[in-house]
Short mmCIF file of C-alpha atoms and ligand atoms in Angstrom, two decimals:
data_model
loop_
_atom_site.label_atom_id
_atom_site.label_comp_id
_atom_site.label_asym_id
_atom_site.label_seq_id
_atom_site.Cartn_x
_atom_site.Cartn_y
_atom_site.Cartn_z
CA MET A 27 8.35 15.06 19.68
CA LYS A 28 9.14 17.37 16.79
CA PHE A 29 7.26 17.32 13.50
CA SER A 30 5.21 19.18 10.90
CA TYR A 31 2.03 17.44 9.85
CA VAL A 32 -0.44 18.05 7.04
CA ASN A 33 -2.75 15.85 5.00
CA PRO A 34 -4.76 18.02 2.64
CA THR A 35 -6.69 15.22 0.85
CA VAL A 36 -10.44 15.72 1.30
CA ILE A 37 -12.11 12.41 2.17
CA HIS A 38 -15.71 11.84 1.08
CA PHE A 39 -16.61 8.77 3.10
CA GLY A 40 -19.74 6.61 2.91
CA GLN A 41 -22.37 5.10 0.69
CA GLY A 42 -23.48 7.21 -2.27
CA GLN A 43 -20.53 9.59 -2.05
CA ILE A 44 -19.30 8.98 -5.62
CA ALA A 45 -21.73 11.68 -6.75
CA GLN A 46 -19.45 14.19 -4.96
CA ILE A 47 -17.01 14.12 -7.86
CA SER A 48 -19.37 16.34 -9.89
CA SER A 49 -18.48 19.28 -7.68
CA SER A 50 -15.00 18.17 -6.54
CA ILE A 51 -13.58 18.33 -10.09
CA PRO A 52 -13.79 21.75 -11.78
CA THR A 53 -16.13 21.58 -14.80
CA SER A 54 -13.58 23.56 -16.79
CA SER A 55 -11.16 20.60 -16.56
CA LYS A 56 -10.47 18.03 -19.22
CA VAL A 57 -10.54 14.82 -17.20
CA LEU A 58 -8.87 11.47 -17.85
CA VAL A 59 -10.64 8.66 -15.99
CA ILE A 60 -8.07 5.93 -15.28
CA TYR A 61 -8.99 2.39 -14.25
CA GLY A 62 -7.81 -1.20 -14.28
CA GLY A 63 -9.00 -4.42 -15.84
CA GLY A 64 -12.69 -3.66 -15.70
CA SER A 65 -13.92 -4.56 -12.20
CA ILE A 66 -15.50 -1.10 -12.02
CA LYS A 67 -17.86 -2.08 -14.84
CA SER A 68 -19.28 -4.98 -12.83
CA ASN A 69 -20.01 -3.15 -9.57
CA GLY A 70 -21.79 -0.04 -10.82
CA VAL A 71 -18.90 2.29 -10.03
CA TYR A 72 -18.23 3.08 -13.69
CA ASP A 73 -21.90 3.94 -14.27
CA GLN A 74 -21.87 6.27 -11.28
CA VAL A 75 -18.75 7.99 -12.64
CA VAL A 76 -20.40 8.48 -16.05
CA GLU A 77 -23.48 9.92 -14.35
CA ALA A 78 -21.46 12.27 -12.13
CA LEU A 79 -19.28 13.54 -15.00
CA GLN A 80 -22.11 14.42 -17.38
CA ASN A 81 -21.22 18.10 -17.23
CA HIS A 82 -17.50 17.50 -17.65
CA THR A 83 -15.34 16.89 -20.70
CA TRP A 84 -13.67 13.54 -20.12
CA LEU A 85 -11.99 10.57 -21.72
CA GLU A 86 -10.81 7.27 -20.31
CA PHE A 87 -7.78 5.02 -20.08
CA SER A 88 -8.23 1.41 -18.96
CA GLY A 89 -5.94 -1.57 -18.49
CA VAL A 90 -3.72 -0.42 -15.62
CA GLU A 91 -2.63 -3.80 -14.27
CA ALA A 92 -2.14 -4.94 -10.67
CA ASN A 93 1.42 -3.80 -9.88
CA PRO A 94 1.21 -1.13 -12.58
CA THR A 95 3.90 -1.09 -15.24
CA LYS A 96 5.77 1.82 -16.75
CA GLU A 97 5.13 0.25 -20.14
CA THR A 98 1.33 0.59 -19.75
CA LEU A 99 1.44 3.95 -17.97
CA ASP A 100 3.55 5.46 -20.76
CA LYS A 101 0.55 5.03 -23.08
CA ALA A 102 -1.59 7.09 -20.70
CA ILE A 103 1.13 9.72 -20.49
CA GLU A 104 1.02 10.01 -24.30
CA LEU A 105 -2.74 10.51 -24.10
CA VAL A 106 -2.49 13.20 -21.41
CA LYS A 107 0.06 15.06 -23.53
CA SER A 108 -1.74 14.71 -26.87
CA GLU A 109 -5.23 15.49 -25.52
CA GLY A 110 -4.25 18.30 -23.15
CA VAL A 111 -5.74 16.51 -20.13
CA ASP A 112 -5.54 18.63 -16.97
CA TYR A 113 -7.26 16.46 -14.31
CA LEU A 114 -6.82 12.76 -13.53
CA LEU A 115 -9.48 10.64 -11.85
CA ALA A 116 -8.17 7.29 -10.58
CA VAL A 117 -10.90 4.69 -10.07
CA GLY A 118 -9.59 1.51 -8.48
CA GLY A 119 -7.18 0.09 -5.92
CA GLY A 120 -3.60 0.96 -5.06
CA SER A 121 -2.30 -0.03 -8.48
CA VAL A 122 -4.57 2.33 -10.39
CA ILE A 123 -3.94 5.13 -7.89
CA ASP A 124 -0.15 4.65 -7.91
CA GLY A 125 -0.20 4.46 -11.71
CA THR A 126 -2.18 7.69 -11.82
CA LYS A 127 0.37 9.39 -9.56
CA TYR A 128 3.13 8.33 -11.95
CA ILE A 129 1.15 9.66 -14.91
CA ALA A 130 0.43 12.92 -13.05
CA ALA A 131 4.10 13.64 -12.44
CA ALA A 132 5.64 12.20 -15.62
CA SER A 133 3.17 13.83 -18.04
CA LEU A 134 4.80 17.17 -17.41
CA HIS A 135 8.28 15.85 -18.27
CA ASP A 136 9.67 15.71 -21.80
CA GLY A 137 12.07 12.81 -21.24
CA ASP A 138 11.60 9.17 -20.25
CA SER A 139 8.99 8.75 -17.50
CA TRP A 140 11.31 6.43 -15.53
CA ASP A 141 13.52 9.49 -14.83
CA LEU A 142 10.97 10.15 -12.09
CA ILE A 143 11.96 6.93 -10.34
CA THR A 144 15.71 7.31 -10.82
CA GLY A 145 15.55 10.90 -9.58
CA GLN A 146 16.90 12.30 -12.84
CA TYR A 147 13.62 14.17 -13.14
CA LYS A 148 12.56 16.14 -10.07
CA PRO A 149 8.98 17.31 -10.61
CA GLU A 150 7.99 20.81 -9.58
CA THR A 151 4.38 20.37 -10.56
CA ALA A 152 1.95 17.58 -11.43
CA VAL A 153 -1.51 17.15 -12.92
CA PRO A 154 -4.10 17.24 -10.08
CA ILE A 155 -5.59 13.90 -9.03
CA GLY A 156 -8.92 12.77 -7.59
CA VAL A 157 -9.60 9.19 -6.48
CA ILE A 158 -12.49 6.78 -6.19
CA LEU A 159 -11.21 3.91 -4.06
CA THR A 160 -12.47 0.37 -4.75
CA LEU A 161 -10.01 -1.68 -2.66
CA PRO A 162 -9.01 -0.64 0.85
CA ALA A 163 -5.38 -1.59 1.41
CA THR A 164 -2.58 0.75 0.45
CA GLY A 165 -3.67 4.14 1.79
CA SER A 166 -2.46 5.50 -1.56
CA GLU A 167 -5.73 7.44 -1.88
CA SER A 168 -4.51 10.06 0.57
CA ASN A 169 -0.74 9.67 0.73
CA MET A 170 2.11 10.92 -1.45
CA GLY A 171 3.77 7.64 -2.42
CA ALA A 172 3.53 5.36 -5.44
CA VAL A 173 5.18 2.13 -6.55
CA VAL A 174 5.66 1.28 -10.22
CA THR A 175 7.17 -1.70 -12.04
CA LYS A 176 9.43 -1.63 -15.08
CA LYS A 177 8.49 -4.87 -16.73
CA SER A 178 11.49 -5.03 -19.03
CA THR A 179 13.95 -5.13 -16.11
CA HIS A 180 11.76 -6.60 -13.32
CA GLU A 181 12.27 -3.50 -11.20
CA LYS A 182 9.59 -2.47 -8.72
CA LEU A 183 10.44 0.94 -7.25
CA GLY A 184 8.69 3.84 -5.61
CA PHE A 185 8.73 7.60 -5.54
CA MET A 186 7.28 10.16 -3.17
CA THR A 187 6.26 13.75 -3.62
CA PRO A 188 3.49 15.83 -2.07
CA LEU A 189 2.70 16.99 -5.62
CA VAL A 190 0.87 13.72 -6.33
CA ARG A 191 -1.16 13.54 -3.15
CA PRO A 192 -4.78 13.34 -4.33
CA GLN A 193 -6.91 16.45 -3.89
CA PHE A 194 -9.84 14.29 -2.81
CA ALA A 195 -10.70 10.64 -2.34
CA VAL A 196 -14.13 9.02 -2.34
CA LEU A 197 -14.32 6.06 0.04
CA ASP A 198 -17.66 4.34 -0.64
CA PRO A 199 -17.64 0.92 1.05
CA ASP A 200 -20.23 -0.34 -1.45
CA ALA A 201 -17.52 -0.21 -4.14
CA MET A 202 -15.77 -3.11 -2.44
CA LYS A 203 -18.73 -5.48 -2.54
CA THR A 204 -17.44 -7.19 -5.67
CA LEU A 205 -13.94 -7.76 -4.28
CA PRO A 206 -12.82 -11.39 -4.41
CA GLU A 207 -11.98 -12.76 -0.93
CA ARG A 208 -8.32 -12.95 -1.84
CA GLN A 209 -8.13 -9.21 -2.56
CA LEU A 210 -10.08 -8.37 0.57
CA ILE A 211 -7.67 -10.41 2.70
CA ASN A 212 -4.73 -8.85 0.86
CA GLY A 213 -6.10 -5.45 1.84
CA LEU A 214 -6.40 -6.40 5.49
CA VAL A 215 -2.87 -7.82 5.62
CA ASP A 216 -1.33 -4.89 3.74
CA ALA A 217 -2.94 -2.35 6.09
CA TRP A 218 -1.78 -4.44 9.08
CA VAL A 219 1.82 -4.44 7.88
CA HIS A 220 1.65 -0.70 7.13
CA VAL A 221 0.86 -0.06 10.78
CA CYS A 222 3.57 -2.51 11.86
CA GLU A 223 6.20 -0.78 9.69
CA GLN A 224 5.53 2.50 11.50
CA TYR A 225 4.99 0.99 14.97
CA ILE A 226 7.34 -1.96 15.53
CA THR A 227 10.52 0.04 16.03
CA THR A 228 11.56 1.51 19.37
CA GLN A 229 9.32 2.61 22.24
CA THR A 230 9.06 6.37 21.74
CA GLY A 231 6.66 7.41 24.48
CA ASN A 232 4.52 9.19 21.86
CA MET A 233 1.11 8.27 23.24
CA VAL A 234 -0.91 9.53 20.26
CA GLN A 235 0.93 7.86 17.38
CA GLU A 236 1.61 4.63 19.32
CA GLY A 237 -1.85 4.47 20.85
CA TYR A 238 -3.60 5.13 17.55
CA ALA A 239 -1.46 2.51 15.82
CA GLU A 240 -2.60 0.00 18.45
CA VAL A 241 -6.24 0.90 17.85
CA LEU A 242 -5.78 0.30 14.12
CA LEU A 243 -4.06 -3.04 14.77
CA ARG A 244 -6.84 -4.17 17.13
CA ASN A 245 -9.41 -3.15 14.51
CA LEU A 246 -7.71 -5.24 11.84
CA LEU A 247 -7.41 -8.20 14.18
CA GLU A 248 -11.13 -8.00 14.96
CA LEU A 249 -12.09 -7.53 11.30
CA GLY A 250 -10.00 -10.60 10.47
CA ALA A 251 -11.77 -12.62 13.17
CA LYS A 252 -15.16 -11.50 11.83
CA PHE A 253 -14.25 -12.06 8.18
CA GLU A 254 -17.05 -14.60 7.65
CA GLN A 255 -19.69 -12.28 9.14
CA ARG A 256 -18.80 -9.21 7.08
CA ASP A 257 -21.53 -6.65 6.56
CA ASP A 258 -21.80 -2.93 5.82
CA ALA A 259 -20.23 -1.96 9.15
CA TRP A 260 -17.37 -4.41 8.57
CA ARG A 261 -16.64 -2.89 5.16
CA GLU A 262 -16.85 0.67 6.50
CA ASN A 263 -14.43 -0.10 9.30
CA LEU A 264 -11.93 -1.84 7.04
CA MET A 265 -12.01 1.01 4.53
CA TRP A 266 -11.46 3.70 7.14
CA THR A 267 -8.86 1.70 9.08
CA ALA A 268 -6.81 0.93 5.95
CA ASN A 269 -6.88 4.61 5.03
CA GLN A 270 -5.74 5.74 8.48
CA ALA A 271 -2.99 3.11 8.47
CA LEU A 272 -1.06 4.93 5.76
CA ASN A 273 -2.30 8.49 5.51
CA GLY A 274 0.79 9.77 7.28
CA LEU A 275 -0.51 10.40 10.80
CA ILE A 276 0.77 7.39 12.76
CA GLY A 277 4.19 7.69 11.11
CA THR A 278 4.62 11.39 11.71
CA GLY A 279 7.68 12.11 13.80
CA MET A 280 8.18 8.38 14.38
CA PRO A 281 11.04 6.04 13.47
CA GLN A 282 9.88 3.82 10.59
CA ASP A 283 11.09 0.47 9.34
CA TRP A 284 9.73 -0.43 5.83
CA ALA A 285 12.31 -3.21 5.30
CA THR A 286 9.55 -5.84 4.99
CA HIS A 287 8.12 -3.79 2.11
CA MET A 288 11.47 -3.29 0.40
CA ILE A 289 12.34 -6.99 0.49
CA GLY A 290 8.72 -7.97 -0.30
CA HIS A 291 8.67 -5.77 -3.41
CA GLU A 292 11.49 -7.89 -4.85
CA LEU A 293 9.35 -11.04 -4.49
CA THR A 294 6.65 -9.31 -6.50
CA ALA A 295 9.11 -8.04 -9.09
CA LEU A 296 10.65 -11.50 -9.53
CA TRP A 297 7.69 -13.88 -9.15
CA ASN A 298 4.61 -11.65 -9.24
CA VAL A 299 3.73 -12.55 -5.64
CA ASP A 300 0.71 -10.53 -4.43
CA HIS A 301 1.98 -7.50 -2.50
CA ALA A 302 0.31 -8.46 0.79
CA ARG A 303 1.48 -12.06 0.59
CA SER A 304 5.05 -10.92 -0.01
CA LEU A 305 4.83 -9.08 3.31
CA ALA A 306 3.41 -12.05 5.21
CA ILE A 307 6.26 -14.18 3.87
CA ILE A 308 9.01 -11.79 5.00
CA GLN A 309 7.76 -10.03 8.14
CA PRO A 310 7.89 -12.73 10.86
CA SER A 311 11.44 -13.71 9.91
CA LEU A 312 12.49 -10.06 9.79
CA LEU A 313 11.04 -9.34 13.23
CA ARG A 314 12.84 -12.35 14.72
CA SER A 315 16.12 -11.18 13.21
CA GLN A 316 15.70 -7.65 14.61
CA MET A 317 14.70 -8.68 18.12
CA ALA A 318 17.71 -6.90 19.65
CA PHE A 319 16.24 -3.54 18.55
CA LYS A 320 12.54 -4.26 18.59
CA ARG A 321 11.94 -6.45 21.65
CA GLY A 322 10.40 -3.73 23.82
CA LYS A 323 7.96 -2.61 21.15
CA ILE A 324 6.99 -6.15 20.19
CA GLU A 325 6.24 -6.84 23.86
CA GLN A 326 4.12 -3.68 23.98
CA MET A 327 2.23 -4.94 20.93
CA GLY A 328 1.76 -8.33 22.59
CA ARG A 329 0.22 -6.68 25.65
CA ASN A 330 -1.82 -3.93 24.00
CA VAL A 331 -2.90 -5.57 20.74
CA PHE A 332 -3.01 -9.31 21.41
CA GLN A 333 -3.74 -8.94 25.16
CA LEU A 334 -1.00 -11.46 26.01
CA GLU A 335 0.23 -12.01 29.57
CA ASP A 336 3.77 -10.92 30.46
CA SER A 337 6.53 -13.51 30.27
CA ASP A 338 10.21 -13.67 29.30
CA ASP A 339 9.24 -14.87 25.85
CA LEU A 340 6.41 -12.36 25.31
CA ALA A 341 8.04 -10.94 22.17
CA GLU A 342 8.50 -14.41 20.64
CA ARG A 343 4.86 -15.26 21.44
CA THR A 344 3.74 -11.99 19.88
CA ILE A 345 5.47 -12.83 16.60
CA ASN A 346 3.84 -16.28 16.73
CA ALA A 347 0.50 -14.50 17.19
CA ILE A 348 1.17 -12.37 14.09
CA GLU A 349 1.88 -15.55 12.11
CA ALA A 350 -1.26 -17.17 13.51
CA PHE A 351 -3.23 -14.12 12.34
CA TYR A 352 -2.00 -14.68 8.76
CA THR A 353 -2.74 -18.41 8.99
CA SER A 354 -6.27 -17.68 10.28
CA LEU A 355 -6.82 -15.63 7.10
CA ASN A 356 -5.50 -18.48 4.92
CA VAL A 357 -2.63 -16.38 3.64
CA ASP A 358 -0.02 -18.59 2.01
CA ALA A 359 3.11 -17.37 3.80
CA GLN A 360 5.43 -19.65 1.82
CA LEU A 361 7.06 -18.71 -1.48
CA SER A 362 5.12 -21.46 -3.24
CA GLU A 363 6.05 -19.97 -6.64
CA VAL A 364 9.51 -21.51 -6.24
CA ASN A 365 9.74 -25.27 -5.76
CA GLY A 366 12.34 -27.24 -3.84
CA ASP A 367 15.63 -25.69 -2.72
CA LYS A 368 15.18 -21.96 -2.22
CA SER A 369 18.86 -20.93 -2.18
CA ASP A 370 18.77 -19.69 -5.79
CA ALA A 371 15.69 -17.64 -4.93
CA VAL A 372 17.50 -16.09 -1.95
CA ASP A 373 20.44 -15.20 -4.22
CA ALA A 374 18.10 -13.68 -6.79
CA VAL A 375 16.42 -11.42 -4.21
CA LEU A 376 19.78 -10.37 -2.75
CA ALA A 377 21.07 -9.45 -6.20
CA LYS A 378 18.04 -7.20 -6.72
CA LEU A 379 18.40 -5.58 -3.29
CA GLU A 380 22.02 -4.84 -4.05
CA GLN A 381 21.21 -3.51 -7.51
CA ASN A 382 18.63 -1.16 -6.01
CA GLY A 383 20.98 0.04 -3.29
CA TYR A 384 18.94 -1.52 -0.47
CA VAL A 385 22.02 -2.55 1.45
CA LYS A 386 21.09 -0.94 4.80
CA LEU A 387 17.39 -1.21 5.57
CA GLY A 388 15.19 -0.65 8.61
CA GLU A 389 14.90 2.09 11.20
CA ASN A 390 18.46 1.44 12.37
CA GLN A 391 19.92 0.77 8.93
CA ALA A 392 20.88 -2.55 10.53
CA ILE A 393 19.54 -4.81 7.79
CA THR A 394 22.62 -5.20 5.64
CA LEU A 395 22.73 -7.68 2.76
CA ASP A 396 24.05 -10.33 5.16
CA VAL A 397 21.09 -9.77 7.47
CA SER A 398 18.70 -9.82 4.49
CA ARG A 399 20.23 -13.17 3.51
CA GLU A 400 19.50 -14.56 6.97
CA ILE A 401 15.94 -13.15 6.91
CA LEU A 402 15.28 -14.64 3.46
CA THR A 403 16.83 -17.99 4.29
CA ASN A 404 14.50 -18.33 7.28
CA ALA A 405 11.47 -16.92 5.43
CA LEU A 406 11.42 -18.69 2.08
O1 LIG B 8 -7.99 -4.07 -12.39
P1 LIG B 8 -9.33 -4.36 -11.82
O2 LIG B 8 -10.24 -5.02 -12.76
O3 LIG B 8 -9.95 -3.18 -11.16
O4 LIG B 8 -9.09 -5.50 -10.68
C1 LIG B 8 -8.37 -5.23 -9.50
C2 LIG B 8 -7.03 -5.96 -9.45
O5 LIG B 8 -7.01 -7.08 -10.25
C3 LIG B 8 -9.13 -5.85 -8.37
N1 LIG B 8 -10.14 -4.96 -7.80
C4 LIG B 8 -9.96 -3.72 -7.28
N2 LIG B 8 -11.12 -3.26 -6.79
C5 LIG B 8 -12.04 -4.22 -7.02
C6 LIG B 8 -11.42 -5.31 -7.68
N3 LIG B 8 -12.08 -6.41 -8.04
C7 LIG B 8 -13.41 -6.45 -7.77
N4 LIG B 8 -14.07 -5.47 -7.13
C8 LIG B 8 -13.43 -4.34 -6.74
N5 LIG B 8 -14.09 -3.39 -6.07
O6 LIG B 8 -8.16 -6.15 -7.38
C9 LIG B 8 -6.93 -6.46 -8.02
C10 LIG B 8 -5.79 -5.86 -7.24
O7 LIG B 8 -5.84 -4.46 -7.27
P2 LIG B 8 -4.59 -3.58 -6.82
O8 LIG B 8 -4.94 -2.17 -7.06
O9 LIG B 8 -3.37 -4.13 -7.41
O10 LIG B 8 -4.51 -3.88 -5.26
P3 LIG B 8 -3.97 -3.02 -4.07
O11 LIG B 8 -4.91 -1.94 -3.72
O12 LIG B 8 -3.59 -4.00 -3.04
O13 LIG B 8 -2.65 -2.29 -4.64
C11 LIG B 8 -1.43 -2.94 -4.69
C12 LIG B 8 -0.36 -2.02 -5.27
O14 LIG B 8 -0.13 -0.89 -4.41
C13 LIG B 8 1.26 -0.80 -4.09
C14 LIG B 8 1.69 -2.25 -4.16
O15 LIG B 8 3.09 -2.37 -4.26
C15 LIG B 8 0.96 -2.73 -5.38
O16 LIG B 8 1.65 -2.35 -6.56
N6 LIG B 8 1.44 -0.12 -2.81
C16 LIG B 8 1.25 1.22 -2.76
C17 LIG B 8 1.45 1.95 -1.61
C18 LIG B 8 1.26 3.40 -1.57
N7 LIG B 8 1.06 4.06 -2.69
O17 LIG B 8 1.29 4.01 -0.51
C19 LIG B 8 1.89 1.32 -0.37
C20 LIG B 8 1.74 -0.15 -0.38
O18 LIG B 8 2.63 -0.68 0.56
C21 LIG B 8 1.99 -0.81 -1.69
O19 LIG B 8 3.39 -0.98 -1.93
ZN1 LIG B 9 1.96 -2.32 1.49
#
């Protein structure tokens, strides 16, 4: 084990915690409140923000879409520049938070914002960010990553820098009460796959990271089983589990995969497939294709997460159990956006992977384009 670990984001967790933003954001700041299509106006979150910011100077930017686009975010960047905004408050799910991270870094750049994604612009500073989370899923509220889409070219790409890690995040489970079931299930599945990406690699012997990942997986399995009986405790546990799934801890010093995400992002870029569904479509096929590397860890997951008995085909049964988990949540794990023969769809995804340089994915760099073709052919 050899690593350096820090996560400086302050978490204000629990009911009523939105009021904390009054003191978490300096009153001397000029704040831009950034949100999506308006869900925050129907669940009281917006009103609580207005109340909490009464002693601040602030303005707002709405309309950040699910899978946020450069085209929309550029308008917010203009606003930050023209109004001299020096604090960003993201109020929403992963899309609003990721969009805010993009705005935070690109607002201090004179050229095209996309330079941030291509690496032509390497930020040395960013506008500080605070978050009010309304959809537990991505962990974006306390991590340093963001994924943005360029609509004009159907590219969905990410960037990472500690500069955009939020200074604080409010996790009030009441904010999720208005979530449609589909989004709630998306959140559960996304958090599940985040843990898998950092866990289903090799057996490392790191008892903390591996053991904690198993706790998070068992939580998500139980929350899925109790989906119909959800109450305050259910929401609290989902919100905290999804945060812990991608706040950096379980991945620290560990081999990580992320190939399911990279291939899944192309399904979203091409056919607007919900992020979580894109993962459920790809992951089982990817795990089966990588059995030579992952068998031991998948067996460990079968024993410690699904409580399966040992057998020669334990790993295969574990992957079946993962699929059964998605089915139990009514996740459509078929690419139903494309009818009939899927070979053109496979070609289209491969072309995008190649274009983006994703020609060796996974913890072993073993997922070449040929392997991706096999994974996609079996998945779609
Ligand atoms: O726009 P509004 O009106 O707010 O509606 C949103 C949106 O339509 C709605 N919603 C959010 N909170 C709600 C609510 N509706 C009712 N009540 C509430 N309390 O839900 C819809 C989806 O929101 P979105 O933010 O897109 O969902 P999610 O949190 O799943 O974020 C997905 C995005 O995050 C990226 C994904 O690629 C995708 O673009 N990811 C970011 C990661 C990161 N930064 O670490 C990692 C992830 O793997 C992921 O790639
Ligand atoms: Zn994800």
